[in-house]
């Protein structure tokens, strides 16, 4: 920890009850998990809430957390299930369910060391996926009458298959930029028990209707995804949410 960490985060927590207070981090070795670290350190205040569904996990990384003892106990402490339990994600989601807030201080108050034997690597991706899908359905899809899935590729189809039957029926279309997928015209859910099997249109992203659940990873397309979203003049958290 940097020498001023406790004082600075204590002051922020005292001024923001019922809040998980995080901070920016410095990585050791420098350059470790570059894309993830950039995400941790660059989210704006609104994105700390809008991007809670992504595969990156909590929008303020757990080693930086600071909150009151009262709020910690109100949320329900950590799940002590042991190796393979994503206790940070479970606590973070529960804090949000109870109306908690999230802020990140813009100072680097913590040196965050990467090593290949960290406990985070013991958590199965499937476990994280299930928790994220359930939270998305609970917090967002339960309020939406219909939506489109941005990506007719592997991640978009996987999300569709993971949804409850009721939420599957809310999917109006998949959208993409891949001409082969668009020309095919439909995605048929072969695993469905319904007859006839669901056939979801696949459209170019400019022809699809918001709101969107975006299943294309951030910061991996050379800015193309981000530019496409901007071109539609959409508002994050209202017209679209990132899931991948």
mmCIF file of C-alpha atoms in Angstrom:
data_model
loop_
_atom_site.group_PDB
_atom_site.id
_atom_site.type_symbol
_atom_site.label_atom_id
_atom_site.label_comp_id
_atom_site.label_asym_id
_atom_site.label_seq_id
_atom_site.Cartn_x
_atom_site.Cartn_y
_atom_site.Cartn_z
ATOM 1 C CA UNK A 1 0.000 0.000 0.000
ATOM 2 C CA UNK A 2 1.065 3.571 -0.548
ATOM 3 C CA UNK A 3 1.577 5.433 2.786
ATOM 4 C CA UNK A 4 -1.484 7.660 2.353
ATOM 5 C CA UNK A 5 -3.897 4.900 1.344
ATOM 6 C CA UNK A 6 -5.758 4.314 4.609
ATOM 7 C CA UNK A 7 -6.179 8.015 5.339
ATOM 8 C CA UNK A 8 -7.399 8.907 1.848
ATOM 9 C CA UNK A 9 -9.806 5.987 1.530
ATOM 10 C CA UNK A 10 -11.065 6.430 5.091
ATOM 11 C CA UNK A 11 -11.972 10.030 4.321
ATOM 12 C CA UNK A 12 -13.789 8.947 1.144
ATOM 13 C CA UNK A 13 -15.658 6.157 2.923
ATOM 14 C CA UNK A 14 -16.698 8.467 5.767
ATOM 15 C CA UNK A 15 -18.145 10.882 3.205
ATOM 16 C CA UNK A 16 -19.841 8.077 1.234
ATOM 17 C CA UNK A 17 -21.656 5.623 3.537
ATOM 18 C CA UNK A 18 -22.736 2.251 2.179
ATOM 19 C CA UNK A 19 -20.029 2.452 -0.465
ATOM 20 C CA UNK A 20 -17.169 0.274 -1.653
ATOM 21 C CA UNK A 21 -14.292 2.682 -2.178
ATOM 22 C CA UNK A 22 -11.574 1.567 -4.597
ATOM 23 C CA UNK A 23 -8.566 3.235 -6.195
ATOM 24 C CA UNK A 24 -6.297 3.034 -9.180
ATOM 25 C CA UNK A 25 -3.453 0.516 -9.077
ATOM 26 C CA UNK A 26 0.153 0.276 -10.200
ATOM 27 C CA UNK A 27 1.104 -3.133 -11.594
ATOM 28 C CA UNK A 28 4.148 -5.217 -10.691
ATOM 29 C CA UNK A 29 5.650 -6.441 -12.950
ATOM 30 C CA UNK A 30 4.883 -3.350 -15.008
ATOM 31 C CA UNK A 31 2.670 -4.190 -17.982
ATOM 32 C CA UNK A 32 1.021 -7.224 -16.335
ATOM 33 C CA UNK A 33 -2.533 -7.923 -17.601
ATOM 34 C CA UNK A 34 -2.295 -4.703 -19.601
ATOM 35 C CA UNK A 35 -5.850 -4.618 -20.966
ATOM 36 C CA UNK A 36 -7.425 -5.503 -17.601
ATOM 37 C CA UNK A 37 -5.312 -2.919 -15.771
ATOM 38 C CA UNK A 38 -6.269 -0.238 -18.284
ATOM 39 C CA UNK A 39 -9.922 -1.111 -17.659
ATOM 40 C CA UNK A 40 -9.519 -0.951 -13.858
ATOM 41 C CA UNK A 41 -7.878 2.453 -14.007
ATOM 42 C CA UNK A 42 -9.896 4.173 -16.743
ATOM 43 C CA UNK A 43 -13.588 3.536 -15.988
ATOM 44 C CA UNK A 44 -15.547 6.723 -15.437
ATOM 45 C CA UNK A 45 -17.905 7.033 -12.427
ATOM 46 C CA UNK A 46 -20.990 5.897 -14.377
ATOM 47 C CA UNK A 47 -19.171 2.910 -15.850
ATOM 48 C CA UNK A 48 -18.397 1.636 -12.365
ATOM 49 C CA UNK A 49 -22.065 0.605 -12.378
ATOM 50 C CA UNK A 50 -22.797 0.040 -16.071
ATOM 51 C CA UNK A 51 -19.885 -2.370 -16.614
ATOM 52 C CA UNK A 52 -20.482 -4.671 -13.650
ATOM 53 C CA UNK A 53 -21.636 -7.463 -15.992
ATOM 54 C CA UNK A 54 -18.372 -7.860 -17.922
ATOM 55 C CA UNK A 55 -16.016 -10.806 -17.602
ATOM 56 C CA UNK A 56 -13.484 -8.556 -15.835
ATOM 57 C CA UNK A 57 -15.491 -8.837 -12.607
ATOM 58 C CA UNK A 58 -15.923 -6.083 -9.995
ATOM 59 C CA UNK A 59 -15.327 -2.624 -11.440
ATOM 60 C CA UNK A 60 -13.073 -1.759 -8.512
ATOM 61 C CA UNK A 61 -10.568 -4.518 -7.910
ATOM 62 C CA UNK A 62 -10.885 -6.250 -4.527
ATOM 63 C CA UNK A 63 -7.378 -5.533 -3.128
ATOM 64 C CA UNK A 64 -8.265 -1.833 -3.292
ATOM 65 C CA UNK A 65 -11.590 -2.094 -1.426
ATOM 66 C CA UNK A 66 -12.308 0.033 1.623
ATOM 67 C CA UNK A 67 -15.685 0.243 3.348
ATOM 68 C CA UNK A 68 -17.132 0.619 6.823
ATOM 69 C CA UNK A 69 -17.474 -2.358 9.128
ATOM 70 C CA UNK A 70 -21.207 -1.622 9.332
ATOM 71 C CA UNK A 71 -21.611 -1.885 5.563
ATOM 72 C CA UNK A 72 -19.452 -5.019 5.394
ATOM 73 C CA UNK A 73 -21.719 -6.746 7.909
ATOM 74 C CA UNK A 74 -24.881 -5.371 6.289
ATOM 75 C CA UNK A 75 -23.883 -6.915 2.971
ATOM 76 C CA UNK A 76 -23.206 -10.239 4.653
ATOM 77 C CA UNK A 77 -19.414 -10.736 4.849
ATOM 78 C CA UNK A 78 -17.452 -12.967 2.450
ATOM 79 C CA UNK A 79 -18.351 -16.441 1.245
ATOM 80 C CA UNK A 80 -15.732 -18.675 2.866
ATOM 81 C CA UNK A 81 -16.356 -21.607 0.554
ATOM 82 C CA UNK A 82 -12.661 -21.800 -0.238
ATOM 83 C CA UNK A 83 -10.740 -22.425 -3.420
ATOM 84 C CA UNK A 84 -12.775 -21.822 -6.559
ATOM 85 C CA UNK A 85 -15.316 -19.491 -4.923
ATOM 86 C CA UNK A 86 -15.323 -15.957 -6.435
ATOM 87 C CA UNK A 87 -15.912 -14.307 -3.070
ATOM 88 C CA UNK A 88 -15.156 -10.822 -4.391
ATOM 89 C CA UNK A 89 -17.763 -11.046 -7.158
ATOM 90 C CA UNK A 90 -20.389 -12.503 -4.804
ATOM 91 C CA UNK A 91 -19.833 -9.751 -2.240
ATOM 92 C CA UNK A 92 -19.776 -7.034 -4.911
ATOM 93 C CA UNK A 93 -23.079 -8.166 -6.421
ATOM 94 C CA UNK A 94 -24.686 -8.448 -2.993
ATOM 95 C CA UNK A 95 -23.542 -4.930 -2.098
ATOM 96 C CA UNK A 96 -25.243 -3.617 -5.244
ATOM 97 C CA UNK A 97 -28.404 -5.607 -4.483
ATOM 98 C CA UNK A 98 -28.584 -3.902 -1.093
ATOM 99 C CA UNK A 99 -28.339 -0.465 -2.664
ATOM 100 C CA UNK A 100 -24.620 0.024 -2.147
ATOM 101 C CA UNK A 101 -22.555 2.487 -4.143
ATOM 102 C CA UNK A 102 -19.151 2.202 -5.814
ATOM 103 C CA UNK A 103 -16.504 4.895 -6.212
ATOM 104 C CA UNK A 104 -12.881 4.792 -7.308
ATOM 105 C CA UNK A 105 -10.265 7.287 -6.199
ATOM 106 C CA UNK A 106 -8.051 8.411 -9.047
ATOM 107 C CA UNK A 107 -4.801 8.140 -7.096
ATOM 108 C CA UNK A 108 -2.681 5.001 -7.358
ATOM 109 C CA UNK A 109 -2.817 3.897 -3.725
ATOM 110 C CA UNK A 110 -1.959 0.219 -4.183
ATOM 111 C CA UNK A 111 0.803 -1.748 -5.890
ATOM 112 C CA UNK A 112 -0.996 -4.753 -7.367
ATOM 113 C CA UNK A 113 1.363 -7.674 -7.900
ATOM 114 C CA UNK A 114 0.691 -10.297 -10.563
ATOM 115 C CA UNK A 115 1.813 -13.889 -10.114
ATOM 116 C CA UNK A 116 0.682 -17.006 -11.917
ATOM 117 C CA UNK A 117 -0.301 -18.873 -8.740
ATOM 118 C CA UNK A 118 -2.828 -16.266 -7.563
ATOM 119 C CA UNK A 119 -6.066 -17.695 -6.164
ATOM 120 C CA UNK A 120 -8.092 -15.957 -8.869
ATOM 121 C CA UNK A 121 -6.832 -18.533 -11.375
ATOM 122 C CA UNK A 122 -8.597 -21.314 -9.439
ATOM 123 C CA UNK A 123 -12.075 -19.944 -10.171
ATOM 124 C CA UNK A 124 -13.709 -21.725 -13.075
ATOM 125 C CA UNK A 125 -14.812 -19.565 -15.986
ATOM 126 C CA UNK A 126 -18.139 -21.425 -16.029
ATOM 127 C CA UNK A 127 -18.779 -20.395 -12.413
ATOM 128 C CA UNK A 128 -18.194 -16.727 -13.257
ATOM 129 C CA UNK A 129 -20.332 -17.019 -16.392
ATOM 130 C CA UNK A 130 -23.320 -18.401 -14.497
ATOM 131 C CA UNK A 131 -23.129 -15.691 -11.832
ATOM 132 C CA UNK A 132 -22.888 -12.955 -14.466
ATOM 133 C CA UNK A 133 -25.808 -14.278 -16.510
ATOM 134 C CA UNK A 134 -27.994 -14.579 -13.413
ATOM 135 C CA UNK A 135 -27.122 -11.035 -12.296
ATOM 136 C CA UNK A 136 -27.789 -9.654 -15.784
ATOM 137 C CA UNK A 137 -31.189 -11.309 -15.897
ATOM 138 C CA UNK A 138 -32.052 -10.146 -12.391
ATOM 139 C CA UNK A 139 -30.925 -6.541 -12.702
ATOM 140 C CA UNK A 140 -31.532 -5.713 -16.358
ATOM 141 C CA UNK A 141 -33.410 -8.200 -18.501
ATOM 142 C CA UNK A 142 -36.251 -8.504 -16.002
ATOM 143 C CA UNK A 143 -36.992 -4.813 -16.727
ATOM 144 C CA UNK A 144 -36.571 -4.903 -20.516
ATOM 145 C CA UNK A 145 -39.458 -5.939 -22.738
ATOM 146 C CA UNK A 146 -37.121 -6.809 -25.617
ATOM 147 C CA UNK A 147 -33.478 -6.408 -26.629
ATOM 148 C CA UNK A 148 -30.853 -7.311 -29.244
ATOM 149 C CA UNK A 149 -27.616 -9.231 -28.733
ATOM 150 C CA UNK A 150 -24.606 -7.522 -30.309
ATOM 151 C CA UNK A 151 -22.615 -10.440 -31.777
ATOM 152 C CA UNK A 152 -23.921 -13.406 -33.686
ATOM 153 C CA UNK A 153 -20.687 -15.214 -32.880
ATOM 154 C CA UNK A 154 -19.764 -17.675 -30.171
ATOM 155 C CA UNK A 155 -20.266 -15.364 -27.164
ATOM 156 C CA UNK A 156 -23.577 -13.948 -28.362
ATOM 157 C CA UNK A 157 -25.022 -17.385 -29.081
ATOM 158 C CA UNK A 158 -23.747 -18.686 -25.746
ATOM 159 C CA UNK A 159 -25.480 -15.859 -23.910
ATOM 160 C CA UNK A 160 -28.728 -16.582 -25.734
ATOM 161 C CA UNK A 161 -28.576 -20.269 -24.833
ATOM 162 C CA UNK A 162 -27.843 -19.395 -21.175
ATOM 163 C CA UNK A 163 -30.908 -17.183 -20.760
ATOM 164 C CA UNK A 164 -34.175 -18.303 -19.244
ATOM 165 C CA UNK A 165 -36.862 -19.248 -21.821
ATOM 166 C CA UNK A 166 -38.715 -16.031 -20.993
ATOM 167 C CA UNK A 167 -35.669 -13.879 -21.684
ATOM 168 C CA UNK A 168 -34.831 -15.830 -24.831
ATOM 169 C CA UNK A 169 -38.220 -14.814 -26.179
ATOM 170 C CA UNK A 170 -37.298 -11.148 -25.596
ATOM 171 C CA UNK A 171 -34.364 -11.347 -28.042
ATOM 172 C CA UNK A 172 -35.470 -9.522 -31.193
ATOM 173 C CA UNK A 173 -32.259 -10.041 -33.151
ATOM 174 C CA UNK A 174 -28.551 -10.671 -33.165
ATOM 175 C CA UNK A 175 -26.452 -7.962 -34.811
ATOM 176 C CA UNK A 176 -22.966 -8.171 -36.262
ATOM 177 C CA UNK A 177 -20.516 -6.797 -38.833
ATOM 178 C CA UNK A 178 -19.626 -10.201 -40.315
ATOM 179 C CA UNK A 179 -21.224 -10.391 -43.764
ATOM 180 C CA UNK A 180 -21.304 -14.199 -43.727
ATOM 181 C CA UNK A 181 -23.371 -14.274 -40.550
ATOM 182 C CA UNK A 182 -25.633 -11.497 -41.817
ATOM 183 C CA UNK A 183 -26.188 -13.170 -45.200
ATOM 184 C CA UNK A 184 -27.174 -16.396 -43.471
ATOM 185 C CA UNK A 185 -30.074 -14.393 -42.071
ATOM 186 C CA UNK A 186 -31.003 -16.363 -38.936
ATOM 187 C CA UNK A 187 -29.610 -18.185 -35.950
ATOM 188 C CA UNK A 188 -31.580 -21.348 -35.237
ATOM 189 C CA UNK A 189 -31.466 -22.570 -31.654
ATOM 190 C CA UNK A 190 -31.212 -26.295 -32.286
ATOM 191 C CA UNK A 191 -31.146 -27.128 -28.576
ATOM 192 C CA UNK A 192 -34.594 -25.689 -27.943
ATOM 193 C CA UNK A 193 -37.483 -27.939 -26.961
ATOM 194 C CA UNK A 194 -39.890 -25.609 -28.750
ATOM 195 C CA UNK A 195 -41.412 -26.602 -32.062
ATOM 196 C CA UNK A 196 -40.747 -24.968 -34.405
ATOM 197 C CA UNK A 197 -37.286 -24.178 -33.107
ATOM 198 C CA UNK A 198 -36.580 -20.482 -32.490
ATOM 199 C CA UNK A 199 -35.034 -18.623 -35.458
ATOM 200 C CA UNK A 200 -33.532 -15.290 -34.469
ATOM 201 C CA UNK A 201 -32.754 -12.754 -37.230
ATOM 202 C CA UNK A 202 -29.127 -11.735 -37.738
ATOM 203 C CA UNK A 203 -28.838 -8.095 -38.853
ATOM 204 C CA UNK A 204 -26.138 -5.555 -39.547
ATOM 205 C CA UNK A 205 -25.688 -3.475 -36.392
ATOM 206 C CA UNK A 206 -27.063 -0.376 -38.130
ATOM 207 C CA UNK A 207 -30.380 -2.156 -38.731
ATOM 208 C CA UNK A 208 -30.854 -3.604 -35.258
ATOM 209 C CA UNK A 209 -32.818 -1.887 -32.518
ATOM 210 C CA UNK A 210 -31.589 -1.026 -29.029
ATOM 211 C CA UNK A 211 -31.261 -1.807 -26.239
ATOM 212 C CA UNK A 212 -28.260 -4.054 -26.857
ATOM 213 C CA UNK A 213 -26.336 -6.519 -24.743
ATOM 214 C CA UNK A 214 -22.864 -6.250 -26.249
ATOM 215 C CA UNK A 215 -21.020 -9.576 -26.393
ATOM 216 C CA UNK A 216 -17.844 -8.287 -28.063
ATOM 217 C CA UNK A 217 -14.866 -7.752 -25.774
ATOM 218 C CA UNK A 218 -13.814 -4.192 -25.074
ATOM 219 C CA UNK A 219 -10.436 -2.897 -26.210
ATOM 220 C CA UNK A 220 -9.779 -5.819 -28.573
ATOM 221 C CA UNK A 221 -10.965 -4.580 -31.977
ATOM 222 C CA UNK A 222 -8.626 -1.659 -32.497
ATOM 223 C CA UNK A 223 -11.410 0.726 -31.552
ATOM 224 C CA UNK A 224 -13.861 -0.578 -34.186
ATOM 225 C CA UNK A 225 -16.507 -1.744 -31.693
ATOM 226 C CA UNK A 226 -16.299 1.479 -29.728
ATOM 227 C CA UNK A 227 -16.557 3.548 -32.938
ATOM 228 C CA UNK A 228 -19.599 1.576 -34.105
ATOM 229 C CA UNK A 229 -21.352 2.197 -30.795
ATOM 230 C CA UNK A 230 -20.556 5.911 -30.980
ATOM 231 C CA UNK A 231 -21.856 6.082 -34.550
ATOM 232 C CA UNK A 232 -25.327 5.096 -33.325
ATOM 233 C CA UNK A 233 -25.249 7.838 -30.661
ATOM 234 C CA UNK A 234 -26.199 5.388 -27.946
ATOM 235 C CA UNK A 235 -25.963 5.962 -24.202
ATOM 236 C CA UNK A 236 -24.235 3.283 -22.168
ATOM 237 C CA UNK A 237 -26.435 1.958 -19.389
ATOM 238 C CA UNK A 238 -29.608 2.964 -21.241
ATOM 239 C CA UNK A 239 -29.240 1.831 -24.864
ATOM 240 C CA UNK A 240 -26.569 -0.801 -24.336
ATOM 241 C CA UNK A 241 -24.604 -2.706 -21.713
ATOM 242 C CA UNK A 242 -21.326 -4.553 -22.079
ATOM 243 C CA UNK A 243 -21.357 -8.229 -21.124
ATOM 244 C CA UNK A 244 -18.126 -9.710 -22.547
#
